[in-house]
Amino acid sequence: MDRRQMLQEASDFILQNDDFLLITHVQPDGDALGSTLGFAHLLQALGKRYAIAVEEPIPAKFRFLPMSDRIQLASQISRRFSKIVALDCGDIKRFGRCAEFLEPQADILNIDHHKTNDCFGRANLVDLEAAATSQIVFNLASFMGTEIGRDMSVCLYTGILTDTGGFRYGNTTVEVHTIAAELLRNGVSPYDVADRVLETLTWSQLQLIREGLKSLQKDELGKVAWMVVERDLLDRLGAGDEDAEGLVSYARNVQGVEVGILFREKADGTVKASLRSKYHVDVGEIALSLGGGGHARAAGCTLAGPVDKAVAEVLLKVRESLPS
Amino acid sequence: MDRRQMLQEASDFILQNDDFLLITHVQPDGDALGSTLGFAHLLQALGKRYAIAVEEPIPAKFRFLPMSDRIQLASQISRRFSKIVALDCGDIKRFGRCAEFLEPQADILNIDHHKTNDCFGRANLVDLEAAATSQIVFNLASFMGTEIGRDMSVCLYTGILTDTGGFRYGNTTVEVHTIAAELLRNGVSPYDVADRVLETLTWSQLQLIREGLKSLQKDELGKVAWMVVERDLLDRLGAGDEDAEGLVSYARNVQGVEVGILFREKADGTVKASLRSKYHVDVGEIALSLGGGGHARAAGCTLAGPVDKAVAEVLLKVRESLPS
């Protein structure tokens, strides 16, 4: 099915139905929330009824997103829905607890850009060329001729900004910049958004960078670099798991390195490995083989502890994947 | 004079002359080099003769720029020029030693975007709205109808990328993204450029981040944060002055902070202060009052040592500038 047909199908799904439940993936990032709230603005403009459910409270840095106060926790949802819109979810497992709110035969509109998307919806608007699901929502709103106001633009811009790593990743295309120009024209202040979602660091995060860098190591060829954040450190600094997220970029950005990894000990003793690569290694494949998932340049998986064992297990897989 | 008249004047200057010396500011950054080399590609396309002079070797991370091998050190230039093109220079003092290569009555084409530019040229293409001098060179090439190939696009993209802080600063406009889209269409790989000029960190830089963060402090209101890098530390890590440059962003990015400052002890005992602000404080004014200069959100100055005295001096000025 070509792009135009998919857009038509999604448009029909929206126009012919009402009372939607909007769902995105667990531990939502900027694109998950940006695309979901951007889509909510689209429904708002069309006068449709909807609810938005997430499993856990959204990160503080995304609470500036217009209409983020419309997001409900799973615990606040008291009924089931027959019309579901899933945004930025590669598969139904990524719904987490929110899957409970689907009626047995619920119809799903699946809007996503992950290459692992298995087209689980009755209607599927899956565009693997898109840098962000927010970009797809922009194209859908344009296709439907809906006005994209400032608030909706802020949401979509946030999703595009975060999923392109601030217009830096290889997925940053001519279309991405053309849409960004359009969103700025609609009133987005790029500085405000970047400052909130990409630049600002809490005091805990800064201490974590300083302490985390002490663990930075390279392999003998200088192609793999990794850092380890043990539970003790997080507890000592009063830092949360989300504070450690950005650390992986320090490993990835070491001059000459192809794969950067952050190992983070979780409260339950398991170890979260976040993998990033530069040019050659498909870390999505590596993560998938270890029970996780993601994209070719950014992926993650969770392993059994202790940390040393998890590090050895991942490094072995990564070394096998390095081009010789 | 409006934009169109200035473009016409610059175009005339180029078309009616030959044998140019291209000069940019001392300690050239991404936009200084990107705009200068982008302009060199323009002259190349027009079949004009030119030389490019810089005072000192350019930073290693910019040596991938196409035609950067055409750049000569001041020590390699053996004659004077009567036709000068100054790129990204706010005033003639910024030429440094390269000023020696101007004939007494040399004609200067002044292409720049600094608000402190005093229009020192015979022809002045000064656009204070432009985020980068590279953006002005793009507009000039478009105005002249010159084809902007891949190599020229890489240079101009680099300048725009660095002077907008990766499309994050407030100077990132609709025009900036529209031009970025055009440069990508011309063949720029955004990932390659961002990786080289924004992301990659040397091992020394990573150690410097770790050690530098130990000195991070906030004032009692949490509005000003600063770091100090003493000479000892640079010597111990085998780090150069340029390795310390990015550190100021850690001070600036502390949650709640308005002004971030990096104090760096130079080899001669003086202290370089780099200032960054978020929303309200014009650090360009502060730097100017201390004998330096720059933009409202990014500026710098050099003070007499010792470090403690320089810190106190700058903090006093900054506190006076904070909105109450």
Short mmCIF file of N, CA, C and O in Angstrom, two decimals, chain A residues 23-113:
data_model
loop_
_atom_site.label_atom_id
_atom_site.label_comp_id
_atom_site.label_asym_id
_atom_site.label_seq_id
_atom_site.Cartn_x
_atom_site.Cartn_y
_atom_site.Cartn_z
N ILE A 23 -3.00 5.76 22.59
CA ILE A 23 -2.00 5.02 23.37
C ILE A 23 -0.63 5.20 22.72
O ILE A 23 -0.52 5.22 21.49
N THR A 24 0.38 5.33 23.55
CA THR A 24 1.74 5.31 23.00
C THR A 24 2.57 4.30 23.78
O THR A 24 2.02 3.57 24.61
N HIS A 25 3.85 4.22 23.50
CA HIS A 25 4.62 3.15 24.13
C HIS A 25 4.99 3.45 25.58
O HIS A 25 5.00 4.62 25.99
N VAL A 26 5.28 2.42 26.33
CA VAL A 26 5.69 2.58 27.72
C VAL A 26 7.00 3.38 27.76
O VAL A 26 7.76 3.40 26.79
N GLN A 27 7.24 4.03 28.89
CA GLN A 27 8.39 4.93 29.02
C GLN A 27 8.48 5.87 27.82
O GLN A 27 9.46 5.88 27.06
N PRO A 28 7.45 6.67 27.63
CA PRO A 28 7.36 7.49 26.42
C PRO A 28 8.46 8.54 26.33
O PRO A 28 8.82 9.17 27.33
N ASP A 29 9.00 8.71 25.12
CA ASP A 29 10.02 9.72 24.85
C ASP A 29 9.36 10.92 24.15
O ASP A 29 8.13 11.01 24.08
N GLY A 30 10.18 11.82 23.65
CA GLY A 30 9.66 13.04 23.04
C GLY A 30 8.77 12.78 21.84
O GLY A 30 7.76 13.47 21.66
N ASP A 31 9.11 11.81 21.03
CA ASP A 31 8.28 11.55 19.85
C ASP A 31 6.99 10.82 20.24
O ASP A 31 5.94 11.09 19.65
N ALA A 32 7.04 9.92 21.20
CA ALA A 32 5.84 9.23 21.67
C ALA A 32 4.82 10.26 22.15
O ALA A 32 3.66 10.27 21.73
N LEU A 33 5.27 11.18 23.00
CA LEU A 33 4.37 12.19 23.57
C LEU A 33 4.03 13.27 22.55
O LEU A 33 2.89 13.70 22.46
N GLY A 34 5.02 13.69 21.77
CA GLY A 34 4.78 14.73 20.77
C GLY A 34 3.78 14.28 19.71
O GLY A 34 2.87 15.02 19.35
N SER A 35 3.93 13.05 19.23
CA SER A 35 3.01 12.55 18.19
C SER A 35 1.62 12.32 18.78
O SER A 35 0.61 12.61 18.14
N THR A 36 1.56 11.80 20.01
CA THR A 36 0.26 11.52 20.63
C THR A 36 -0.50 12.82 20.90
O THR A 36 -1.69 12.94 20.58
N LEU A 37 0.20 13.81 21.46
CA LEU A 37 -0.46 15.09 21.75
C LEU A 37 -0.74 15.86 20.45
O LEU A 37 -1.76 16.53 20.34
N GLY A 38 0.14 15.74 19.49
CA GLY A 38 -0.12 16.35 18.19
C GLY A 38 -1.38 15.76 17.57
O GLY A 38 -2.24 16.49 17.06
N PHE A 39 -1.52 14.43 17.68
CA PHE A 39 -2.71 13.75 17.16
C PHE A 39 -3.95 14.18 17.94
O PHE A 39 -5.03 14.36 17.36
N ALA A 40 -3.80 14.38 19.26
CA ALA A 40 -4.92 14.84 20.09
C ALA A 40 -5.41 16.20 19.61
O ALA A 40 -6.62 16.46 19.53
N HIS A 41 -4.46 17.09 19.24
CA HIS A 41 -4.85 18.39 18.70
C HIS A 41 -5.62 18.24 17.38
O HIS A 41 -6.55 19.00 17.12
N LEU A 42 -5.22 17.27 16.60
CA LEU A 42 -5.93 17.00 15.34
C LEU A 42 -7.38 16.60 15.64
O LEU A 42 -8.33 17.13 15.03
N LEU A 43 -7.57 15.67 16.58
CA LEU A 43 -8.93 15.23 16.94
C LEU A 43 -9.73 16.39 17.51
O LEU A 43 -10.92 16.55 17.22
N GLN A 44 -9.07 17.20 18.33
CA GLN A 44 -9.70 18.37 18.93
C GLN A 44 -10.25 19.29 17.83
O GLN A 44 -11.40 19.73 17.90
N ALA A 45 -9.41 19.53 16.83
CA ALA A 45 -9.82 20.42 15.73
C ALA A 45 -11.00 19.83 14.96
O ALA A 45 -11.82 20.57 14.41
N LEU A 46 -11.11 18.50 14.95
CA LEU A 46 -12.20 17.84 14.23
C LEU A 46 -13.42 17.64 15.12
O LEU A 46 -14.42 17.05 14.69
N GLY A 47 -13.32 18.07 16.37
CA GLY A 47 -14.46 17.92 17.29
C GLY A 47 -14.71 16.49 17.75
O GLY A 47 -15.83 16.13 18.13
N LYS A 48 -13.70 15.66 17.71
CA LYS A 48 -13.84 14.26 18.13
C LYS A 48 -13.59 14.12 19.63
O LYS A 48 -12.81 14.88 20.20
N ARG A 49 -14.19 13.10 20.23
CA ARG A 49 -13.93 12.79 21.63
C ARG A 49 -12.78 11.78 21.73
O ARG A 49 -12.66 10.91 20.85
N TYR A 50 -12.00 11.92 22.80
CA TYR A 50 -10.86 10.99 22.95
C TYR A 50 -10.35 11.03 24.38
O TYR A 50 -10.62 11.99 25.12
N ALA A 51 -9.64 9.99 24.74
CA ALA A 51 -8.88 9.96 26.00
C ALA A 51 -7.45 9.57 25.64
O ALA A 51 -7.20 8.98 24.58
N ILE A 52 -6.51 9.95 26.50
CA ILE A 52 -5.09 9.58 26.29
C ILE A 52 -4.62 8.86 27.54
O ILE A 52 -4.76 9.40 28.64
N ALA A 53 -4.09 7.67 27.36
CA ALA A 53 -3.65 6.89 28.52
C ALA A 53 -2.17 6.57 28.45
O ALA A 53 -1.65 6.19 27.39
N VAL A 54 -1.48 6.74 29.58
CA VAL A 54 -0.09 6.28 29.70
C VAL A 54 0.03 5.47 31.00
O VAL A 54 -0.76 5.64 31.92
N GLU A 55 1.04 4.61 31.02
CA GLU A 55 1.16 3.72 32.17
C GLU A 55 1.63 4.46 33.42
O GLU A 55 1.14 4.24 34.52
N GLU A 56 2.62 5.34 33.23
CA GLU A 56 3.25 6.04 34.36
C GLU A 56 3.31 7.53 34.09
O GLU A 56 3.20 7.96 32.94
N PRO A 57 3.51 8.35 35.12
CA PRO A 57 3.61 9.80 34.90
C PRO A 57 4.67 10.13 33.85
O PRO A 57 5.72 9.48 33.80
N ILE A 58 4.40 11.14 33.04
CA ILE A 58 5.36 11.49 31.99
C ILE A 58 6.51 12.29 32.59
O ILE A 58 6.33 12.96 33.60
N PRO A 59 7.70 12.22 31.98
CA PRO A 59 8.85 12.97 32.50
C PRO A 59 8.54 14.46 32.63
O PRO A 59 7.86 15.04 31.78
N ALA A 60 9.07 15.07 33.68
CA ALA A 60 8.80 16.48 33.97
C ALA A 60 9.13 17.39 32.79
O ALA A 60 8.42 18.35 32.51
N LYS A 61 10.19 17.06 32.06
CA LYS A 61 10.62 17.97 31.00
C LYS A 61 9.64 18.05 29.83
O LYS A 61 9.74 18.95 29.00
N PHE A 62 8.68 17.10 29.77
CA PHE A 62 7.69 17.13 28.69
C PHE A 62 6.36 17.72 29.13
O PHE A 62 5.40 17.77 28.35
N ARG A 63 6.27 18.17 30.38
CA ARG A 63 4.98 18.67 30.87
C ARG A 63 4.61 20.03 30.30
O ARG A 63 3.49 20.50 30.51
N PHE A 64 5.55 20.68 29.59
CA PHE A 64 5.21 21.95 28.94
C PHE A 64 4.43 21.72 27.66
O PHE A 64 3.88 22.67 27.09
N LEU A 65 4.36 20.49 27.18
CA LEU A 65 3.68 20.23 25.91
C LEU A 65 2.20 20.59 26.01
O LEU A 65 1.51 20.13 26.93
N PRO A 66 1.70 21.39 25.08
CA PRO A 66 0.30 21.82 25.15
C PRO A 66 -0.66 20.62 25.18
O PRO A 66 -0.53 19.70 24.37
N MET A 67 -1.57 20.63 26.12
CA MET A 67 -2.58 19.58 26.35
C MET A 67 -1.99 18.35 27.04
O MET A 67 -2.68 17.31 27.12
N SER A 68 -0.78 18.46 27.58
CA SER A 68 -0.24 17.30 28.30
C SER A 68 -1.09 17.02 29.55
O SER A 68 -1.08 15.91 30.08
N ASP A 69 -1.84 18.03 30.00
CA ASP A 69 -2.72 17.80 31.16
C ASP A 69 -3.92 16.91 30.80
O ASP A 69 -4.66 16.48 31.69
N ARG A 70 -4.10 16.64 29.51
CA ARG A 70 -5.18 15.74 29.09
C ARG A 70 -4.76 14.27 29.20
O ARG A 70 -5.57 13.35 29.02
N ILE A 71 -3.47 14.05 29.44
CA ILE A 71 -2.98 12.67 29.54
C ILE A 71 -3.41 12.07 30.89
O ILE A 71 -3.22 12.69 31.93
N GLN A 72 -3.99 10.87 30.85
CA GLN A 72 -4.41 10.20 32.09
C GLN A 72 -3.52 9.00 32.37
O GLN A 72 -3.03 8.34 31.45
N LEU A 73 -3.34 8.73 33.65
CA LEU A 73 -2.63 7.51 34.02
C LEU A 73 -3.56 6.32 33.84
O LEU A 73 -4.78 6.45 33.96
N ALA A 74 -2.97 5.18 33.58
CA ALA A 74 -3.76 3.96 33.40
C ALA A 74 -4.72 3.77 34.59
O ALA A 74 -5.88 3.38 34.41
N SER A 75 -4.25 4.11 35.77
CA SER A 75 -5.07 3.91 36.97
C SER A 75 -6.33 4.80 36.98
O SER A 75 -7.27 4.55 37.72
N GLN A 76 -6.31 5.85 36.13
CA GLN A 76 -7.46 6.76 36.11
C GLN A 76 -8.51 6.39 35.05
O GLN A 76 -9.55 7.03 34.96
N ILE A 77 -8.19 5.40 34.23
CA ILE A 77 -9.11 5.00 33.15
C ILE A 77 -10.02 3.90 33.68
O ILE A 77 -9.54 2.92 34.25
N SER A 78 -11.32 4.11 33.50
CA SER A 78 -12.26 3.19 34.15
C SER A 78 -13.13 2.40 33.17
O SER A 78 -14.08 1.73 33.56
N ARG A 79 -12.84 2.50 31.89
CA ARG A 79 -13.66 1.75 30.92
C ARG A 79 -12.81 1.31 29.73
O ARG A 79 -11.64 1.71 29.62
N ARG A 80 -13.43 0.52 28.87
CA ARG A 80 -12.75 0.04 27.68
C ARG A 80 -13.18 0.85 26.45
O ARG A 80 -14.24 1.46 26.45
N PHE A 81 -12.33 0.82 25.42
CA PHE A 81 -12.61 1.57 24.20
C PHE A 81 -12.61 0.62 23.00
O PHE A 81 -11.89 -0.39 23.00
N SER A 82 -13.41 0.95 22.00
CA SER A 82 -13.46 0.10 20.80
C SER A 82 -12.65 0.71 19.64
O SER A 82 -12.39 0.05 18.65
N LYS A 83 -12.30 2.00 19.77
CA LYS A 83 -11.50 2.65 18.72
C LYS A 83 -10.20 3.16 19.34
O LYS A 83 -10.22 4.05 20.20
N ILE A 84 -9.12 2.54 18.89
CA ILE A 84 -7.82 2.82 19.48
C ILE A 84 -6.90 3.46 18.44
O ILE A 84 -6.91 3.03 17.28
N VAL A 85 -6.14 4.46 18.86
CA VAL A 85 -5.07 4.96 17.99
C VAL A 85 -3.75 4.75 18.73
O VAL A 85 -3.55 5.29 19.83
N ALA A 86 -2.89 3.93 18.15
CA ALA A 86 -1.58 3.64 18.75
C ALA A 86 -0.54 4.48 18.02
O ALA A 86 -0.45 4.41 16.79
N LEU A 87 0.21 5.26 18.77
CA LEU A 87 1.22 6.13 18.14
C LEU A 87 2.61 5.74 18.59
O LEU A 87 2.88 5.59 19.79
N ASP A 88 3.51 5.55 17.63
CA ASP A 88 4.93 5.28 17.91
C ASP A 88 5.14 3.93 18.61
O ASP A 88 6.15 3.75 19.31
N CYS A 89 4.23 2.97 18.39
CA CYS A 89 4.34 1.64 18.99
C CYS A 89 4.71 0.61 17.93
O CYS A 89 3.94 0.41 16.98
N GLY A 90 5.83 -0.04 18.08
CA GLY A 90 6.24 -1.06 17.12
C GLY A 90 5.38 -2.31 17.16
O GLY A 90 5.17 -2.98 16.15
N ASP A 91 4.89 -2.65 18.36
CA ASP A 91 3.96 -3.78 18.47
C ASP A 91 3.08 -3.61 19.70
O ASP A 91 3.29 -2.68 20.50
N ILE A 92 2.10 -4.51 19.85
CA ILE A 92 1.09 -4.34 20.91
C ILE A 92 1.69 -4.50 22.30
O ILE A 92 1.22 -3.90 23.27
N LYS A 93 2.79 -5.26 22.40
CA LYS A 93 3.44 -5.41 23.70
C LYS A 93 3.88 -4.06 24.28
O LYS A 93 3.95 -3.88 25.49
N ARG A 94 4.19 -3.12 23.36
CA ARG A 94 4.67 -1.81 23.80
C ARG A 94 3.56 -0.97 24.44
O ARG A 94 3.84 0.11 24.98
N PHE A 95 2.28 -1.46 24.39
CA PHE A 95 1.18 -0.72 25.04
C PHE A 95 1.31 -0.80 26.57
O PHE A 95 0.77 0.03 27.28
N GLY A 96 1.98 -1.85 27.06
CA GLY A 96 2.07 -2.06 28.50
C GLY A 96 0.69 -2.30 29.10
O GLY A 96 -0.18 -2.91 28.46
N ARG A 97 0.47 -1.75 30.28
CA ARG A 97 -0.81 -1.94 30.99
C ARG A 97 -1.99 -1.34 30.24
O ARG A 97 -3.15 -1.71 30.47
N CYS A 98 -1.73 -0.39 29.34
CA CYS A 98 -2.83 0.27 28.63
C CYS A 98 -3.58 -0.69 27.71
O CYS A 98 -4.69 -0.40 27.26
N ALA A 99 -2.98 -1.82 27.42
CA ALA A 99 -3.65 -2.84 26.60
C ALA A 99 -4.95 -3.31 27.25
O ALA A 99 -5.88 -3.78 26.58
N GLU A 100 -5.04 -3.15 28.55
CA GLU A 100 -6.25 -3.58 29.29
C GLU A 100 -7.50 -2.81 28.89
O GLU A 100 -8.62 -3.27 29.14
N PHE A 101 -7.31 -1.63 28.31
CA PHE A 101 -8.47 -0.78 28.02
C PHE A 101 -9.04 -1.00 26.62
O PHE A 101 -9.90 -0.26 26.17
N LEU A 102 -8.53 -2.03 25.93
CA LEU A 102 -9.05 -2.34 24.59
C LEU A 102 -10.22 -3.32 24.74
O LEU A 102 -10.10 -4.33 25.44
N GLU A 103 -11.31 -3.03 24.05
CA GLU A 103 -12.38 -4.03 23.96
C GLU A 103 -11.84 -5.21 23.17
O GLU A 103 -10.93 -5.06 22.35
N PRO A 104 -12.40 -6.42 23.39
CA PRO A 104 -11.85 -7.62 22.74
C PRO A 104 -11.67 -7.48 21.23
O PRO A 104 -10.66 -7.88 20.67
N GLN A 105 -12.63 -6.87 20.56
CA GLN A 105 -12.53 -6.74 19.10
C GLN A 105 -12.22 -5.30 18.68
O GLN A 105 -12.66 -4.86 17.61
N ALA A 106 -11.51 -4.59 19.51
CA ALA A 106 -11.25 -3.17 19.24
C ALA A 106 -10.55 -2.98 17.90
O ALA A 106 -9.72 -3.80 17.49
N ASP A 107 -10.90 -1.89 17.22
CA ASP A 107 -10.22 -1.51 15.97
C ASP A 107 -9.07 -0.57 16.29
O ASP A 107 -9.26 0.41 17.01
N ILE A 108 -7.92 -0.89 15.73
CA ILE A 108 -6.73 -0.07 16.02
C ILE A 108 -6.24 0.64 14.76
O ILE A 108 -6.10 0.02 13.70
N LEU A 109 -5.98 1.94 14.90
CA LEU A 109 -5.22 2.68 13.88
C LEU A 109 -3.79 2.77 14.39
O LEU A 109 -3.54 3.30 15.47
N ASN A 110 -2.87 2.22 13.62
CA ASN A 110 -1.48 2.05 14.01
C ASN A 110 -0.62 3.06 13.24
O ASN A 110 -0.41 2.92 12.04
N ILE A 111 -0.15 4.10 13.94
CA ILE A 111 0.66 5.14 13.29
C ILE A 111 2.08 5.05 13.84
O ILE A 111 2.30 5.29 15.03
N ASP A 112 3.02 4.73 12.99
CA ASP A 112 4.36 4.44 13.50
C ASP A 112 5.42 4.51 12.41
O ASP A 112 5.11 4.51 11.21
N HIS A 113 6.67 4.54 12.85
CA HIS A 113 7.80 4.58 11.91
C HIS A 113 8.89 3.55 12.25
O HIS A 113 9.98 3.62 11.65
#
